[in-house]
Amino acid sequence: MMNTQANIPEQSLPNGLPPQFGRSNTIPTVLPFNGVDSSHSSRTSSPADRLQQIPASQLPPSRSAIPMSQLPPSVAKSGSNIGQITQNYANLNISHMTPNTSPKIQPSGTSTPLVNASKPEISSEGISPIRVQNTFMHSRPNNFENAHAHARNASYTNGQPPPIVNQSQTAPLKPNESNNLYTQKPVANGPPEIPPFNNPSVLRPQPAPVMYQSVALPAPQLNSVRPNNRVTAVRPSYPPMGPQVSQPPQIPLQPSIPPQQQTSVPPKTNRYPQPAPQFQTNLPTQYQNFGGTMQQNFQNQRMPPPANIVQSGFNKMWGQENFDLLQCPNILPPNKVEAPRIHLGQDYLDAANCSSDIFRCTMTKIPETSSLLQKSRLPLGILIHPFKDLDHLPVIQCSTIVRCRACRTYINPFVFFVDMKRWKCNLCYRVNELPEEFQFDPVTKTYGDPSRRPEIKSSTIEYIAPSEYMLRPPQPAVYLFLLDVSHAAIESGYLHTFCNVLTTCLSDMPGDARTQVGFIAYNSALHFYCLAEGLSQPHEMIVLDVDDVFLPCPDNLVVNLSERKELVTDLLAQLPTRFLSSHDTGSALGAALQAAHKLISCTGGRITVFQATLPTIGPGALTVREDPNQRAGIEVHNLNPANDFYKRLALECSGQQIAVDLFILNSQYVDLATISGISRFSGGCMYHFPLFKASRTLQAEHLERSLKRYLTRKIGFEAVMRIRCTRGLSIHTFHGNFFVRSTDLLSLPNVNPEAGFGMQVSIDESLSDLHTVCFQVALLYTSSKGERRIRVHTLCIPVASTLSDILASADQQCIVGLLAKMAVDRSMQSSLADAREAFLNVAIDILSSYKLSLNMGTGEGSGLQVSNSLRLLPLYISALLKFVAFRTGTSTRLDDRVKAMCDMKTLPLYLLIQQIYPDLYPIHNLPEQNTISKDGELIPQPPQLQLSARSLDSKGAFLMDAGEHMIILVGPSVSDIFLNEALGVPNYNAITDQMYDLPILDTLHNQRLNSFINSLNEEKPFVATLQIIKENSPNRSLFIERLIEDRIETALSYHEFLQHLKTQVK
Amino acid sequence: MVFNFPAFSYIIALIVDAFLIFFSLFHVIAFDELKTDYKNPIDQCNSLNPLVLPEYLLHLLFNVLFAAAGEWYSLLINMPLIAYHINRYRTRPVMSGPGLYDPTSIMNADTLTRCQREGWIKLAFYLLSFFYYLYGMIYCLIST
C-alpha cells in the first residue's frame, strides 16, 4: 500500500495535490495563519473592540424579539405554579441542608458566626452546596468538597467571611427567582443602572491577598443595600476565594439585564488581560457609584492596536471567537442550530459534498495525527443517516458502475482525474481506467469532460445495480405480523388500532404485485391463520406445543396480498374481537419468533412484533428482573440481556435476511433489555408505548401515527452497508441496529428511512501529506419493487494540523450524538455511573484542551472559555445527564431507560438532539415574529428559548417540541385574544386537560400557529402528537420535567453544572 | 536417573503445553482472519468457542499435577495465567453455550486487537514455558 503512493506520477500532482487543486491553486493558505492567529488575537483584543466588529445582526440570541410587554412582570403574583415548584425545592433543600451541611462544608470544624449569618441566605436562595455534592457524589466524590474546602481555607486564612457567593451565584437560574428579576426588568431597561459593561471578570478582585481587606465591607452597609437590587447586594459580600472557586457573581447580574443589553455585552469577551491594580483596590465603590464612567475609563485604557481589531474580526469570521459560558446563560442561537459547514477550499467541491443531514463527522477538519486528536480530546467519528427520504436523488442506470479496482470505492466528486481516460481513487490513490461510456454526458448527450457526469456532480447518488450485485434474484416484500393476544395485550386494546390502521394501509404498503403478508397471534399457544385460496373466511390453527415449534401447514400462512386481500381484511376485522373472552396471561414470544423465522426464512422479509407482556413460556421465557424500589437508585442493574436466546435468534434471522421490528405496548415490565436483542442485531427498529391504553387519546393517536408511518414508509430488503475511508483512517466501532459481518461491512436485513448509524474512527497513520480525507458509505439493498440498488454517500473533509483549527472545527451536535452512543456502550459494558462520569470527563477534557489551545496559562479569572463551535456542548452534556437513559436519582422504569438507550444508538442526529434537548418556542406573539415564506405560506420564526423556567412567562404560551410529542403550555395570564384567536377557547379556564389538537380558525393567530406547527412537523417522520395544557393542570409536570436547565431535586442545574466544570477545568 | 512424580508432571506439562501452543496459534490465526475479512464472525466464533474451556482445563490440569508434586515454583509461574483465565471466563458475555466470544461484539476494533494481543502473549508464554518444563523434566530426572 505504501508503494502505491510512492508511485504517484509526480507531474499530475504538484505538491501531492489533486489536479483540481493544482489548477486553481486556492488551497486554503489561511489555515496555518488562522490557527496561530486565534490564540494570539483573542489574548490581546478587548471585548469592546470585538463589539465594534460584530454587526448587530450577528449578535447572539436575542429574546429582544419578544416585546417588553410580553415579558412576565410578576409570575408570583398570579400564583405561578412554576414558582411554587421551586419554592418546594427550596424547602427541600433547606431541610436537607441543615443536618448535612456543617460537617461537610466546614472541614476545619469551626463554626463562626459568619457562617451562621450566611445560612439564611443560603436557604432563601434554595441552593445549598450539599445538594451539589450529593448529585455528583457517585461519580466524582470529592471534587466539590475539595473546592469548597479550598475556598474556605483560603478565606479563613485571610480572615474573610465564608464563601456564600457560590450560593448566590447559582440562585438566579432558579425559577422562583425570576419573579423579582422580571419585576426588575423595566427598571434596568431605563438608563442603565447597571452599566452595560458589567463584565465582572474585569472587576473581579484578583488574587492579591492584600486587597481582601479592602474589599470586605462592613456589615451595616450590606444591610443598607436595597433588597431588590441583587447586584449591589451580592457584590460587597463577595469574598475573595481560592483560584478554583473564585468567580465573579456575574450570573446574578445577567437575568436582571434586559435582553437587549445582554446582547450588547459581548458574551465572548472574557479575555481581559489582568486588570490594572487601581481597579481592584477601589473597585466596590467605583462600581456602585460610577459604573458607567468606569467602563469608559476602562475602554480608553484598554484601547488595543488596530491590528487586533482586524484579527478579532477575522476570528469572528472564521467562527473562532470564544465564549465565556458562565456569562452567557442564553447560549442557544435564535434559530435552529445549524451544522457547521465543511470548507474544502473550492466552491464546486463544497457544493458537491454530502448533505449534513445524511452524513456528518464530529469535526469539519480532521486532525492530521492521532496525537493531535488526543490533544483536542474530541471524539472522532461519523454519524450517518443513509436511507433518509430524499427529495432529489439522482438515480443512474448504467452497464458498468465505475469503481476503484483496488478498494472498490465508487467514483465520486472528490476523485482526481489524471487525464480524460484515467482517474485516481481518493481513498486508496490507485489510478484506474475510465470506461468509454463514462465520458458520455447523458444530459447533453455529448462526449467529453467526465466531470459533467452526475456521479461527479453529486456525492449522494443511487445506482440501479446490475445482476452481479445479487446473490439471488430479488425477493418479494414479505411482511409478517406477530400479535400478542395475551390478556394484558387485549386489555390495552391495541389490536383495534392495529387492525384499523393496517386495513387502511394495506394498499399503501411498499411492494409490488408479489407482496406477501402473514399473521400469527400468540398467547400461551400459537394461532396461525391459513388464508388459502377458496376459503370463505380465514382458518385458525392453534399450536399448543410451544417448546418445539412446528408449522401446522406448509403454505398459505403467508399469502400474496393482492390475491387474498378480502381474506386479509376479513381477518383484520375479526381479530380484535376474537380474543376478547380469553383470559390467557401467558406469552410465548420466543416460540412465535421461531415459527415466524421458519415461515419466511426462504424469502427473508420483515417480522413485526406487537408485545404487551413479559414472555413467560416456551423458549426465551423471561422473569421479572426489575426491582421497582430501585428505580431511583444510583446504580442501575440489568441493563444487559438475561439470556442470549433473542440475540442468537436475531443472528439466525439476519442470516436469512429477516429483520424483526418491535412495538412494545407494555403496562408492566417486559425486560426490553433482553427482548430488544431481536431487533438490535437483525437491523430492526423499536417503538415503545409505555403504559399503553387505547382509551387514552394521546397514546392511541401516537400509536396510530407511528404505525401508519411504519407501514407506508420506504423499506430496503437484503441490505448491506459498507463504509470505506481514506487510507490512514479506520473504522473502530459501529453503533446502530445491525450485525457487523466484517471490519467494514454491516448486514442489515431491512433498512428503514429512520435508521441512523454511528461509527467511531481512529487515525492509524499520519495524514500530514494529505489535504482531504473521504468517507464513503455504500448501501446495497433490494427495493420493495424488486430492484437491486446501491445508494452511495461520500463525505470529504479537509485535514488540519493545529489544535485551534481542530477545536474551532468541531461539530458539537455530532459530538453529542456520538458521545451518547459511546455512553450507551459504556453503561452496558461497565456501569451507568461510569458512563455519567465519562460525560463529565469529556466536557472537562474538551474545555481544558480549549483553554490549552488559547495558550493562556492556568491563571484564574478567565471564566469558562469555550469556542463558538463547542459552546453548546456543556449544555447538551448536562441535558444528557438528565436524559431518561442516563439519569440517576429520578424514578425511571428500566424498560424506559433501555428504550431511551436504544434510541440513542439508532436515532438520526436531528431527532436525537431533539430528544435530549427539546425545542422551546414562545407562541403567544407569532403574528409579530419574523416570517419566512414557503410555498406561499408565511411561517413565523419564533426564537428558540433555553429550557429553563426563566424563559417562561405567565402571560405567554410556549410550545415544546420533543420530537414525537409537542406540548403547548398556556400561562395563566395569557391574553384572552390569544386564547380566542389561536386556541379557539373563550378563556383560560375553558382549556381542558384533554386538548389534543389545535382547531383551524380563520384568524391570523391561529393560521400562524398552525403553519408554524406544520413546518415543525414537516421535518419529522410522522406528525407529532400535540397536547395543550394550562399551567395549573396536573399534566403540567410533563412540560416542567423537560425544563432541563433548571435544578431538580436530584440533579444540578445547567449553571451549577458549569460551576462544577469550572472547578475541574485545568 | 529417577522417574519420580515431579518428572511425570513435567512430562505431562510438556505434552499439554505443546497442545496449548497449537491452540494459541489457532487463536492468533483465527483473529487475523477476522481482521482481514476472510471469515464470517458467526462461523469464527462457533469454531473458537468450543476450544476455550478445553484450553483452560488443560492448563489447569498440569498445574494441579505441579501442586501435587510440590513443584511450587512452576505453579507460581502459572498462577497469574490461571487467575486471568478464571476472571476472563467469569466476565464473559451472556451466552448459553460454553465459550467467550460473542459474534455481535467481536468485530469491535478494540476487542479484536485485545484478543489478538492476548493470543500472541499466550503463545509466547507457552513457548517459553515449554522450554522451562523441558528443563524441569531433565532436572528432575537427573537429580537424585
mmCIF file of N, CA, C and O in Angstrom, chain A residues 817-865:
data_model
loop_
_atom_site.group_PDB
_atom_site.id
_atom_site.type_symbol
_atom_site.label_atom_id
_atom_site.label_comp_id
_atom_site.label_asym_id
_atom_site.label_seq_id
_atom_site.Cartn_x
_atom_site.Cartn_y
_atom_site.Cartn_z
ATOM 1 N N GLY A 817 -24.028 13.439 19.649
ATOM 2 C CA GLY A 817 -24.639 12.220 19.132
ATOM 3 C C GLY A 817 -23.730 11.023 19.306
ATOM 4 O O GLY A 817 -24.166 9.956 19.740
ATOM 5 N N LEU A 818 -22.482 11.218 19.008
ATOM 6 C CA LEU A 818 -21.532 10.113 19.126
ATOM 7 C C LEU A 818 -21.268 9.772 20.594
ATOM 8 O O LEU A 818 -21.204 8.594 20.969
ATOM 9 N N LEU A 819 -21.157 10.804 21.413
ATOM 10 C CA LEU A 819 -20.917 10.563 22.841
ATOM 11 C C LEU A 819 -22.050 9.752 23.445
ATOM 12 O O LEU A 819 -21.818 8.835 24.237
ATOM 13 N N ALA A 820 -23.275 10.098 23.052
ATOM 14 C CA ALA A 820 -24.420 9.379 23.606
ATOM 15 C C ALA A 820 -24.324 7.901 23.247
ATOM 16 O O ALA A 820 -24.594 7.036 24.080
ATOM 17 N N LYS A 821 -23.912 7.615 22.017
ATOM 18 C CA LYS A 821 -23.787 6.212 21.599
ATOM 19 C C LYS A 821 -22.683 5.517 22.388
ATOM 20 O O LYS A 821 -22.838 4.383 22.848
ATOM 21 N N MET A 822 -21.573 6.229 22.557
ATOM 22 C CA MET A 822 -20.478 5.615 23.302
ATOM 23 C C MET A 822 -20.883 5.384 24.748
ATOM 24 O O MET A 822 -20.513 4.378 25.364
ATOM 25 N N ALA A 823 -21.660 6.324 25.279
ATOM 26 C CA ALA A 823 -22.062 6.194 26.677
ATOM 27 C C ALA A 823 -22.997 5.013 26.872
ATOM 28 O O ALA A 823 -22.976 4.360 27.912
ATOM 29 N N VAL A 824 -23.822 4.733 25.868
ATOM 30 C CA VAL A 824 -24.702 3.566 25.989
ATOM 31 C C VAL A 824 -23.851 2.301 26.075
ATOM 32 O O VAL A 824 -24.082 1.437 26.927
ATOM 33 N N ASP A 825 -22.857 2.224 25.216
ATOM 34 C CA ASP A 825 -21.955 1.073 25.280
ATOM 35 C C ASP A 825 -21.299 0.963 26.645
ATOM 36 O O ASP A 825 -21.215 -0.115 27.229
ATOM 37 N N ARG A 826 -20.857 2.123 27.126
ATOM 38 C CA ARG A 826 -20.182 2.121 28.415
ATOM 39 C C ARG A 826 -21.123 1.662 29.520
ATOM 40 O O ARG A 826 -20.744 0.881 30.386
ATOM 41 N N SER A 827 -22.364 2.129 29.486
ATOM 42 C CA SER A 827 -23.291 1.731 30.546
ATOM 43 C C SER A 827 -23.534 0.233 30.511
ATOM 44 O O SER A 827 -23.748 -0.377 31.546
ATOM 45 N N MET A 828 -23.536 -0.341 29.311
ATOM 46 C CA MET A 828 -23.828 -1.763 29.239
ATOM 47 C C MET A 828 -22.604 -2.580 29.637
ATOM 48 O O MET A 828 -22.712 -3.585 30.324
ATOM 49 N N GLN A 829 -21.436 -2.140 29.179
ATOM 50 C CA GLN A 829 -20.248 -2.932 29.469
ATOM 51 C C GLN A 829 -19.756 -2.716 30.892
ATOM 52 O O GLN A 829 -19.281 -3.631 31.537
ATOM 53 N N SER A 830 -19.851 -1.490 31.348
ATOM 54 C CA SER A 830 -19.342 -1.215 32.680
ATOM 55 C C SER A 830 -20.508 -0.864 33.593
ATOM 56 O O SER A 830 -21.184 -1.736 34.094
ATOM 57 N N SER A 831 -20.774 0.394 33.777
ATOM 58 C CA SER A 831 -21.935 0.743 34.596
ATOM 59 C C SER A 831 -22.395 2.138 34.213
ATOM 60 O O SER A 831 -21.675 2.893 33.573
ATOM 61 N N LEU A 832 -23.594 2.442 34.629
ATOM 62 C CA LEU A 832 -24.160 3.737 34.302
ATOM 63 C C LEU A 832 -23.341 4.858 34.944
ATOM 64 O O LEU A 832 -23.120 5.906 34.336
ATOM 65 N N ALA A 833 -22.876 4.596 36.154
ATOM 66 C CA ALA A 833 -22.085 5.620 36.827
ATOM 67 C C ALA A 833 -20.833 5.938 36.030
ATOM 68 O O ALA A 833 -20.426 7.094 35.916
ATOM 69 N N ASP A 834 -20.256 4.914 35.444
ATOM 70 C CA ASP A 834 -19.076 5.105 34.608
ATOM 71 C C ASP A 834 -19.396 5.980 33.402
ATOM 72 O O ASP A 834 -18.625 6.866 33.037
ATOM 73 N N ALA A 835 -20.535 5.686 32.801
ATOM 74 C CA ALA A 835 -20.918 6.452 31.615
ATOM 75 C C ALA A 835 -21.132 7.918 31.980
ATOM 76 O O ALA A 835 -20.720 8.817 31.257
ATOM 77 N N ARG A 836 -21.763 8.135 33.124
ATOM 78 C CA ARG A 836 -22.005 9.519 33.534
ATOM 79 C C ARG A 836 -20.685 10.229 33.817
ATOM 80 O O ARG A 836 -20.500 11.391 33.473
ATOM 81 N N GLU A 837 -19.802 9.502 34.430
ATOM 82 C CA GLU A 837 -18.511 10.114 34.706
ATOM 83 C C GLU A 837 -17.784 10.428 33.406
ATOM 84 O O GLU A 837 -17.123 11.461 33.281
ATOM 85 N N ALA A 838 -17.951 9.521 32.441
ATOM 86 C CA ALA A 838 -17.290 9.748 31.153
ATOM 87 C C ALA A 838 -17.810 11.032 30.503
ATOM 88 O O ALA A 838 -17.044 11.799 29.935
ATOM 89 N N PHE A 839 -19.111 11.265 30.608
ATOM 90 C CA PHE A 839 -19.680 12.501 30.062
ATOM 91 C C PHE A 839 -18.987 13.718 30.675
ATOM 92 O O PHE A 839 -18.575 14.640 29.977
ATOM 93 N N LEU A 840 -18.901 13.674 32.007
ATOM 94 C CA LEU A 840 -18.278 14.797 32.707
ATOM 95 C C LEU A 840 -16.841 14.974 32.252
ATOM 96 O O LEU A 840 -16.392 16.077 31.969
ATOM 97 N N ASN A 841 -16.141 13.854 32.166
ATOM 98 C CA ASN A 841 -14.740 13.938 31.794
ATOM 99 C C ASN A 841 -14.573 14.504 30.402
ATOM 100 O O ASN A 841 -13.653 15.272 30.157
ATOM 101 N N VAL A 842 -15.470 14.115 29.507
ATOM 102 C CA VAL A 842 -15.372 14.647 28.154
ATOM 103 C C VAL A 842 -15.509 16.161 28.186
ATOM 104 O O VAL A 842 -14.708 16.892 27.592
ATOM 105 N N ALA A 843 -16.533 16.629 28.910
ATOM 106 C CA ALA A 843 -16.739 18.078 28.972
ATOM 107 C C ALA A 843 -15.513 18.758 29.554
ATOM 108 O O ALA A 843 -15.018 19.763 29.027
ATOM 109 N N ILE A 844 -15.001 18.180 30.636
ATOM 110 C CA ILE A 844 -13.843 18.789 31.290
ATOM 111 C C ILE A 844 -12.634 18.772 30.376
ATOM 112 O O ILE A 844 -11.936 19.772 30.204
ATOM 113 N N ASP A 845 -12.420 17.630 29.723
ATOM 114 C CA ASP A 845 -11.251 17.499 28.859
ATOM 115 C C ASP A 845 -11.303 18.475 27.694
ATOM 116 O O ASP A 845 -10.304 19.106 27.352
ATOM 117 N N ILE A 846 -12.477 18.571 27.098
ATOM 118 C CA ILE A 846 -12.575 19.434 25.924
ATOM 119 C C ILE A 846 -12.376 20.893 26.327
ATOM 120 O O ILE A 846 -11.650 21.641 25.669
ATOM 121 N N LEU A 847 -12.995 21.266 27.440
ATOM 122 C CA LEU A 847 -12.819 22.654 27.880
ATOM 123 C C LEU A 847 -11.365 22.908 28.262
ATOM 124 O O LEU A 847 -10.809 23.962 27.966
ATOM 125 N N SER A 848 -10.753 21.918 28.879
ATOM 126 C CA SER A 848 -9.347 22.082 29.248
ATOM 127 C C SER A 848 -8.487 22.232 28.016
ATOM 128 O O SER A 848 -7.585 23.066 27.974
ATOM 129 N N SER A 849 -8.776 21.395 27.026
ATOM 130 C CA SER A 849 -7.908 21.456 25.857
ATOM 131 C C SER A 849 -8.136 22.754 25.104
ATOM 132 O O SER A 849 -7.229 23.286 24.481
ATOM 133 N N TYR A 850 -9.363 23.279 25.187
ATOM 134 C CA TYR A 850 -9.570 24.572 24.546
ATOM 135 C C TYR A 850 -8.768 25.640 25.270
ATOM 136 O O TYR A 850 -8.154 26.512 24.661
ATOM 137 N N LYS A 851 -8.794 25.543 26.588
ATOM 138 C CA LYS A 851 -8.041 26.513 27.365
ATOM 139 C C LYS A 851 -6.560 26.422 27.002
ATOM 140 O O LYS A 851 -5.869 27.423 26.865
ATOM 141 N N LEU A 852 -6.123 25.190 26.824
ATOM 142 C CA LEU A 852 -4.730 24.970 26.448
ATOM 143 C C LEU A 852 -4.445 25.589 25.081
ATOM 144 O O LEU A 852 -3.408 26.215 24.869
ATOM 145 N N SER A 853 -5.391 25.422 24.174
ATOM 146 C CA SER A 853 -5.164 25.921 22.822
ATOM 147 C C SER A 853 -5.120 27.446 22.805
ATOM 148 O O SER A 853 -4.534 28.046 21.920
ATOM 149 N N LEU A 854 -5.789 28.064 23.788
ATOM 150 C CA LEU A 854 -5.725 29.520 23.862
ATOM 151 C C LEU A 854 -4.381 29.970 24.393
ATOM 152 O O LEU A 854 -4.027 31.137 24.315
ATOM 153 N N ASN A 855 -3.689 29.028 25.014
ATOM 154 C CA ASN A 855 -2.326 29.296 25.428
ATOM 155 C C ASN A 855 -2.256 30.422 26.442
ATOM 156 O O ASN A 855 -1.471 31.329 26.328
ATOM 157 N N MET A 856 -3.152 30.361 27.401
ATOM 158 C CA MET A 856 -3.223 31.490 28.309
ATOM 159 C C MET A 856 -2.800 31.147 29.723
ATOM 160 O O MET A 856 -2.941 31.943 30.627
ATOM 161 N N GLY A 857 -2.289 29.948 29.911
ATOM 162 C CA GLY A 857 -1.848 29.609 31.253
ATOM 163 C C GLY A 857 -3.006 29.172 32.118
ATOM 164 O O GLY A 857 -4.148 29.135 31.683
ATOM 165 N N THR A 858 -2.698 28.848 33.356
ATOM 166 C CA THR A 858 -3.727 28.292 34.210
ATOM 167 C C THR A 858 -4.281 29.313 35.183
ATOM 168 O O THR A 858 -4.934 28.959 36.136
ATOM 169 N N GLY A 859 -4.011 30.556 34.940
ATOM 170 C CA GLY A 859 -4.477 31.567 35.881
ATOM 171 C C GLY A 859 -5.991 31.583 35.960
ATOM 172 O O GLY A 859 -6.682 31.187 35.043
ATOM 173 N N GLU A 860 -6.500 32.056 37.072
ATOM 174 C CA GLU A 860 -7.949 32.127 37.190
ATOM 175 C C GLU A 860 -8.408 33.435 36.564
ATOM 176 O O GLU A 860 -7.616 34.167 36.005
ATOM 177 N N GLY A 861 -9.655 33.666 36.692
ATOM 178 C CA GLY A 861 -10.174 34.931 36.211
ATOM 179 C C GLY A 861 -10.530 34.885 34.752
ATOM 180 O O GLY A 861 -10.653 35.906 34.111
ATOM 181 N N SER A 862 -10.662 33.706 34.214
ATOM 182 C CA SER A 862 -10.985 33.662 32.803
ATOM 183 C C SER A 862 -12.353 33.061 32.560
ATOM 184 O O SER A 862 -12.730 32.828 31.435
ATOM 185 N N GLY A 863 -13.079 32.814 33.631
ATOM 186 C CA GLY A 863 -14.380 32.218 33.421
ATOM 187 C C GLY A 863 -14.238 30.833 32.843
ATOM 188 O O GLY A 863 -13.254 30.137 33.067
ATOM 189 N N LEU A 864 -15.212 30.420 32.070
ATOM 190 C CA LEU A 864 -15.182 29.100 31.458
ATOM 191 C C LEU A 864 -15.201 29.321 29.956
ATOM 192 O O LEU A 864 -16.229 29.530 29.352
ATOM 193 N N GLN A 865 -14.005 29.292 29.390
ATOM 194 C CA GLN A 865 -13.880 29.629 27.978
ATOM 195 C C GLN A 865 -14.298 28.471 27.097
ATOM 196 O O GLN A 865 -13.970 27.334 27.374
#
